[in-house]
Amino acid sequence: MADTFDHAPRVWTAGQLRSALATVPDETPVHVGVADRPGNFVDGYDELVLVHAESVEQVDGARTIPQQERGSFTLFADAVAGAYYLDVD
């Protein structure tokens, strides 16, 4: 059986993000570093750029769950600008 570990990151709140951005100029692009492996930024990370943010609608059966009940907000990231090979399968 493969070894496993529990990964429980400390997820930031909107208040922590606001505080971290308090002195950052408005025109500064926001980059997102995604760890190559859970919790491991030392061995490398993918650099993405923030492209959108919104409260994403979720549905539980026939009921849409309001953002206030969900308690989350989603930031959307994409690859940094550049030339990329097309994935050809």
mmCIF file of C-alpha atoms in Angstrom:
data_model
loop_
_atom_site.group_PDB
_atom_site.id
_atom_site.type_symbol
_atom_site.label_atom_id
_atom_site.label_comp_id
_atom_site.label_asym_id
_atom_site.label_seq_id
_atom_site.Cartn_x
_atom_site.Cartn_y
_atom_site.Cartn_z
ATOM 1 C CA MET A 1 0.000 0.000 0.000
ATOM 2 C CA ALA A 2 1.259 3.495 -0.860
ATOM 3 C CA ASP A 3 2.228 5.877 1.924
ATOM 4 C CA THR A 4 -0.210 8.734 2.483
ATOM 5 C CA PHE A 5 -0.310 11.863 4.611
ATOM 6 C CA ASP A 6 -3.021 14.223 5.730
ATOM 7 C CA HIS A 7 -2.778 17.615 4.085
ATOM 8 C CA ALA A 8 -4.586 20.394 5.971
ATOM 9 C CA PRO A 9 -3.477 23.794 4.644
ATOM 10 C CA ARG A 10 -4.290 26.942 6.584
ATOM 11 C CA VAL A 11 -6.693 28.590 4.143
ATOM 12 C CA TRP A 12 -6.561 32.385 4.095
ATOM 13 C CA THR A 13 -9.601 34.511 4.765
ATOM 14 C CA ALA A 14 -10.639 37.556 2.735
ATOM 15 C CA GLY A 15 -9.420 39.713 5.639
ATOM 16 C CA GLN A 16 -5.927 38.190 5.515
ATOM 17 C CA LEU A 17 -5.752 38.790 1.763
ATOM 18 C CA ARG A 18 -6.912 42.406 2.168
ATOM 19 C CA SER A 19 -4.285 42.963 4.837
ATOM 20 C CA ALA A 20 -1.527 41.438 2.695
ATOM 21 C CA LEU A 21 -2.517 43.654 -0.247
ATOM 22 C CA ALA A 22 -2.943 46.872 1.783
ATOM 23 C CA THR A 23 0.320 48.455 0.589
ATOM 24 C CA VAL A 24 0.428 46.908 -2.891
ATOM 25 C CA PRO A 25 -0.226 49.446 -5.695
ATOM 26 C CA ASP A 26 -3.523 48.935 -7.564
ATOM 27 C CA GLU A 27 -1.812 48.283 -10.916
ATOM 28 C CA THR A 28 0.351 45.412 -9.592
ATOM 29 C CA PRO A 29 -0.397 42.083 -11.359
ATOM 30 C CA VAL A 30 -1.271 39.245 -8.978
ATOM 31 C CA HIS A 31 0.576 35.962 -9.470
ATOM 32 C CA VAL A 32 -0.404 32.666 -7.857
ATOM 33 C CA GLY A 33 2.145 29.969 -6.995
ATOM 34 C CA VAL A 34 0.653 26.464 -7.005
ATOM 35 C CA ALA A 35 2.765 23.849 -5.221
ATOM 36 C CA ASP A 36 3.981 20.932 -7.328
ATOM 37 C CA ARG A 37 2.939 18.644 -4.485
ATOM 38 C CA PRO A 38 0.556 19.316 -1.570
ATOM 39 C CA GLY A 39 2.244 21.647 0.897
ATOM 40 C CA ASN A 40 5.616 21.601 -0.907
ATOM 41 C CA PHE A 41 6.753 24.857 -2.518
ATOM 42 C CA VAL A 42 10.442 24.041 -1.971
ATOM 43 C CA ASP A 43 10.674 21.541 -4.846
ATOM 44 C CA GLY A 44 8.947 23.955 -7.213
ATOM 45 C CA TYR A 45 5.639 25.489 -8.096
ATOM 46 C CA ASP A 46 3.631 26.487 -11.145
ATOM 47 C CA GLU A 47 3.324 30.244 -11.549
ATOM 48 C CA LEU A 48 -0.148 31.376 -12.583
ATOM 49 C CA VAL A 49 -1.719 34.819 -12.887
ATOM 50 C CA LEU A 50 -4.984 35.935 -11.314
ATOM 51 C CA VAL A 51 -7.569 36.543 -14.037
ATOM 52 C CA HIS A 52 -10.924 36.696 -12.246
ATOM 53 C CA ALA A 53 -12.635 36.523 -8.864
ATOM 54 C CA GLU A 54 -16.247 35.898 -7.927
ATOM 55 C CA SER A 55 -18.628 34.124 -5.658
ATOM 56 C CA VAL A 56 -19.294 30.876 -7.505
ATOM 57 C CA GLU A 57 -22.805 29.488 -7.399
ATOM 58 C CA GLN A 58 -23.082 25.979 -5.982
ATOM 59 C CA VAL A 59 -26.115 23.744 -6.148
ATOM 60 C CA ASP A 60 -27.136 21.147 -3.555
ATOM 61 C CA GLY A 61 -29.854 19.081 -5.178
ATOM 62 C CA ALA A 62 -32.543 21.533 -6.246
ATOM 63 C CA ARG A 63 -31.329 24.334 -3.956
ATOM 64 C CA THR A 64 -28.720 26.951 -4.860
ATOM 65 C CA ILE A 65 -26.419 27.589 -1.897
ATOM 66 C CA PRO A 66 -25.936 31.336 -1.247
ATOM 67 C CA GLN A 67 -22.352 32.561 -0.850
ATOM 68 C CA GLN A 68 -23.059 33.598 2.753
ATOM 69 C CA GLU A 69 -23.859 29.961 3.664
ATOM 70 C CA ARG A 70 -20.940 28.580 1.686
ATOM 71 C CA GLY A 71 -18.492 30.976 3.263
ATOM 72 C CA SER A 72 -16.082 31.030 0.317
ATOM 73 C CA PHE A 73 -15.001 33.173 -2.618
ATOM 74 C CA THR A 74 -13.124 31.869 -5.657
ATOM 75 C CA LEU A 75 -10.043 33.366 -7.319
ATOM 76 C CA PHE A 76 -9.438 32.101 -10.862
ATOM 77 C CA ALA A 77 -5.908 31.757 -12.224
ATOM 78 C CA ASP A 78 -4.497 31.019 -15.685
ATOM 79 C CA ALA A 79 -1.056 30.350 -17.142
ATOM 80 C CA VAL A 80 1.283 33.341 -17.455
ATOM 81 C CA ALA A 81 1.489 35.036 -20.868
ATOM 82 C CA GLY A 82 3.744 33.266 -23.342
ATOM 83 C CA ALA A 83 3.938 30.777 -26.210
ATOM 84 C CA TYR A 84 2.776 27.246 -25.438
ATOM 85 C CA TYR A 85 2.654 23.980 -27.364
ATOM 86 C CA LEU A 86 -0.805 22.741 -28.247
ATOM 87 C CA ASP A 87 -1.731 19.480 -26.526
ATOM 88 C CA VAL A 88 -2.083 16.975 -29.345
ATOM 89 C CA ASP A 89 -3.379 13.532 -28.405
#
